[in-house]
Coordinates of C-alpha atoms in Angstrom, one line a residue:
E182 CA 91.1 166.1 142.3
Q183 CA 92.6 163.9 145.4
M184 CA 95.9 164.5 144.3
A185 CA 94.8 168.4 144.2
V186 CA 93.5 167.8 147.9
R187 CA 96.4 165.9 148.9
Y188 CA 99.2 168.4 147.6
R189 CA 97.5 170.9 149.3
D190 CA 96.8 169.6 152.8
T191 CA 100.7 169.1 153.1
A192 CA 102.0 172.1 151.3
I193 CA 99.8 174.6 153.2
R194 CA 101.4 172.3 157.0
E195 CA 104.7 174.0 154.8
G196 CA 103.6 176.6 153.7
N197 CA 107.0 176.3 151.6
I198 CA 105.7 175.0 148.4
Q199 CA 103.5 176.6 146.2
I200 CA 101.8 175.1 143.2
K201 CA 101.4 177.1 140.2
V202 CA 98.4 175.5 137.6
L203 CA 99.8 176.0 133.7
G204 CA 96.8 175.6 130.9
D205 CA 93.8 176.1 130.5
L206 CA 91.6 174.9 133.1
D207 CA 88.3 176.9 132.4
D208 CA 88.0 174.2 129.2
E209 CA 84.5 172.6 129.7
R210 CA 86.7 168.9 130.3
I211 CA 87.4 169.9 133.0
P212 CA 85.3 168.3 135.9
E213 CA 84.7 171.4 137.6
G214 CA 85.5 169.9 141.5
T215 CA 88.6 169.7 139.3
R216 CA 88.8 172.8 138.1
R217 CA 87.8 174.5 141.7
E218 CA 89.9 172.1 143.7
L219 CA 93.0 173.1 140.9
Q220 CA 92.4 177.0 141.6
K221 CA 91.9 176.2 144.4
L222 CA 95.4 174.6 145.8
E223 CA 97.1 177.3 143.5
N224 CA 95.8 180.2 146.0
D225 CA 96.1 178.5 149.3
T226 CA 99.3 177.8 148.5
M227 CA 100.6 181.0 147.9
L228 CA 99.1 182.7 150.9
S229 CA 100.4 180.3 152.9
C230 CA 103.7 180.6 151.2
Q231 CA 102.9 184.4 152.5
K232 CA 101.8 184.2 155.1
R233 CA 105.2 182.0 156.0
I234 CA 107.4 184.4 155.0
N235 CA 105.4 187.3 156.2
Q236 CA 106.0 186.2 159.9
S237 CA 109.9 185.9 158.5
T238 CA 110.0 189.5 156.9
P239 CA 107.2 191.7 157.7
N240 CA 106.6 194.7 155.7
T241 CA 108.0 193.6 152.4
T242 CA 106.9 192.4 148.4
N243 CA 107.9 188.8 148.4
Q244 CA 105.4 187.8 144.3
D245 CA 106.3 188.8 141.1
E246 CA 102.8 190.6 138.8
S247 CA 102.5 186.1 138.5
G248 CA 101.8 185.5 142.0
S249 CA 105.0 183.6 142.3
F250 CA 107.5 184.2 144.5
K251 CA 111.0 186.0 143.7
E252 CA 114.2 184.8 143.7
D253 CA 115.3 185.9 146.9
N254 CA 113.0 183.4 148.4
R255 CA 115.2 180.3 147.2
D256 CA 113.2 178.2 150.2
I257 CA 110.4 178.4 148.6
L258 CA 109.7 175.5 145.8
T259 CA 107.3 176.0 143.0
I260 CA 105.7 173.4 141.6
Y261 CA 104.1 173.6 138.3
L262 CA 101.2 171.2 137.1
A263 CA 101.2 171.2 133.4
I264 CA 97.2 170.6 133.4
N265 CA 95.6 170.9 129.7
Y266 CA 97.9 173.5 128.7
G267 CA 99.1 173.0 124.7
G268 CA 101.9 175.0 123.4
R269 CA 100.4 176.2 120.8
A270 CA 97.1 177.4 122.5
D271 CA 99.4 178.7 124.9
I272 CA 100.8 181.3 122.0
L273 CA 97.6 181.6 120.4
N274 CA 95.9 183.1 124.0
A275 CA 98.9 185.3 124.6
A276 CA 98.8 186.7 120.8
Q277 CA 94.7 187.2 121.2
K278 CA 96.2 189.3 124.7
L279 CA 98.8 191.1 122.7
A280 CA 96.5 192.2 120.6
Q281 CA 93.8 193.1 122.8
S282 CA 96.4 195.5 124.7
I283 CA 97.3 197.1 121.0
A284 CA 94.0 197.8 120.3
S285 CA 93.0 199.0 124.3
G286 CA 96.2 201.8 123.8
E287 CA 97.8 199.5 127.1
I288 CA 100.5 198.9 125.0
L289 CA 102.3 201.2 122.3
S290 CA 105.4 199.7 120.3
S291 CA 108.5 201.2 121.4
N292 CA 109.7 200.2 117.0
P293 CA 109.7 203.2 115.1
D294 CA 107.8 201.6 112.8
G295 CA 105.3 199.7 114.6
S296 CA 105.7 196.6 115.1
I297 CA 106.1 194.2 118.5
N298 CA 109.3 192.1 119.7
E299 CA 109.0 189.2 121.5
S300 CA 109.8 189.8 124.8
E301 CA 106.0 192.0 124.6
L302 CA 104.8 188.5 122.7
S303 CA 106.0 186.5 126.1
K304 CA 105.2 188.5 128.3
H305 CA 101.1 186.9 127.6
L306 CA 102.4 183.3 127.4
C307 CA 101.2 181.3 130.8
T308 CA 104.8 180.3 130.7
R309 CA 106.0 184.1 131.2
H310 CA 107.3 183.4 134.3
L311 CA 109.5 180.1 134.3
P312 CA 112.7 180.4 132.8
D313 CA 113.0 179.0 129.0
P314 CA 114.6 175.6 129.5
D315 CA 118.3 174.1 128.6
L316 CA 117.4 170.2 128.1
I317 CA 114.3 169.1 127.8
I318 CA 114.7 165.0 128.4
R319 CA 112.1 162.9 125.9
T320 CA 111.6 159.5 127.4
G321 CA 109.8 156.9 125.7
G322 CA 111.7 156.1 122.4
E323 CA 109.5 159.2 121.3
K324 CA 111.5 161.9 118.8
R325 CA 109.2 165.1 119.3
L326 CA 107.9 167.9 121.5
S327 CA 104.7 167.2 121.7
N328 CA 103.2 170.3 121.5
F329 CA 104.8 171.1 124.9
L330 CA 106.8 174.7 125.6
L331 CA 106.8 175.3 122.0
W332 CA 108.2 179.0 122.5
N333 CA 110.4 178.2 125.1
A334 CA 111.6 175.5 123.9
A335 CA 113.3 177.2 121.0
Y336 CA 117.1 177.3 121.7
A337 CA 116.1 173.7 124.6
E338 CA 118.4 171.2 123.6
L339 CA 116.4 167.6 123.0
Y340 CA 118.0 164.5 124.7
F341 CA 115.5 161.6 123.5
S342 CA 116.3 157.9 125.7
E343 CA 114.6 154.6 125.0
L344 CA 113.5 154.4 128.3
L345 CA 109.8 154.9 129.6
W346 CA 109.5 157.6 132.6
P347 CA 109.0 155.8 134.9
D348 CA 112.6 153.3 134.3
F349 CA 114.3 156.9 134.0
D350 CA 116.3 156.5 137.0
D351 CA 119.6 158.7 138.2
D352 CA 121.9 156.5 135.8
A353 CA 120.1 157.9 132.8
L354 CA 119.4 161.1 134.5
E355 CA 123.7 161.4 134.5
E356 CA 123.5 160.3 130.7
A357 CA 121.3 162.6 129.8
L358 CA 123.6 165.6 132.0
L359 CA 126.4 164.4 131.0
W360 CA 125.4 164.4 126.6
Y361 CA 124.3 167.6 127.3
G362 CA 127.6 168.5 128.9
T363 CA 129.3 168.2 125.5
R364 CA 126.6 169.7 123.7
N365 CA 127.7 173.6 122.0
R366 CA 125.1 176.1 123.0
R367 CA 125.5 178.8 120.2
F368 CA 121.7 179.7 120.5
G369 CA 120.4 180.1 117.0
G370 CA 124.2 181.2 116.3
R371 CA 126.3 179.2 113.5
K372 CA 129.0 177.3 114.4
E373 CA 133.0 178.9 114.4
V374 CA 134.7 177.9 111.6
E375 CA 138.8 178.2 111.5
L376 CA 140.3 179.3 109.1

């Protein structure tokens, strides 16, 4: 709660930092004060950024449907806080929202057989406005994703480090990036075999 208040004050003053929360804030385990401060943080930083942009470029639409600022506003830094976020819950919620949209007739399948494709489900994830990660770095010697970005990580390269997060410094990051540079990104395709 105190962290949200500190972030909000700085972000509002600067007008170039937007805070977005990924996860389920409606969970009863989230204290009401924390929920309220995080929602206020999201709203206040969005309004502050919008005000700053409107002063420099009036009469333009600078946000997408999720409330995130568009790519042409490169001086806006969006920080995503994963609070009470879980990949399985995100996929389940997206499937439920998609089913409701289909049942209400809001979405009609564009496929002749009535099937739904990946992009339809992706549009309902809370991470829909984030690009899929190219590299996921897992510290602390753990060799698992721990329910983090399960849908989005489908084609990410996974780098595992024995270092604990507080010890993961610039040199460790450089090592991970050098490793990533050696990877052959196939996005699910097979390795080409020379004959």
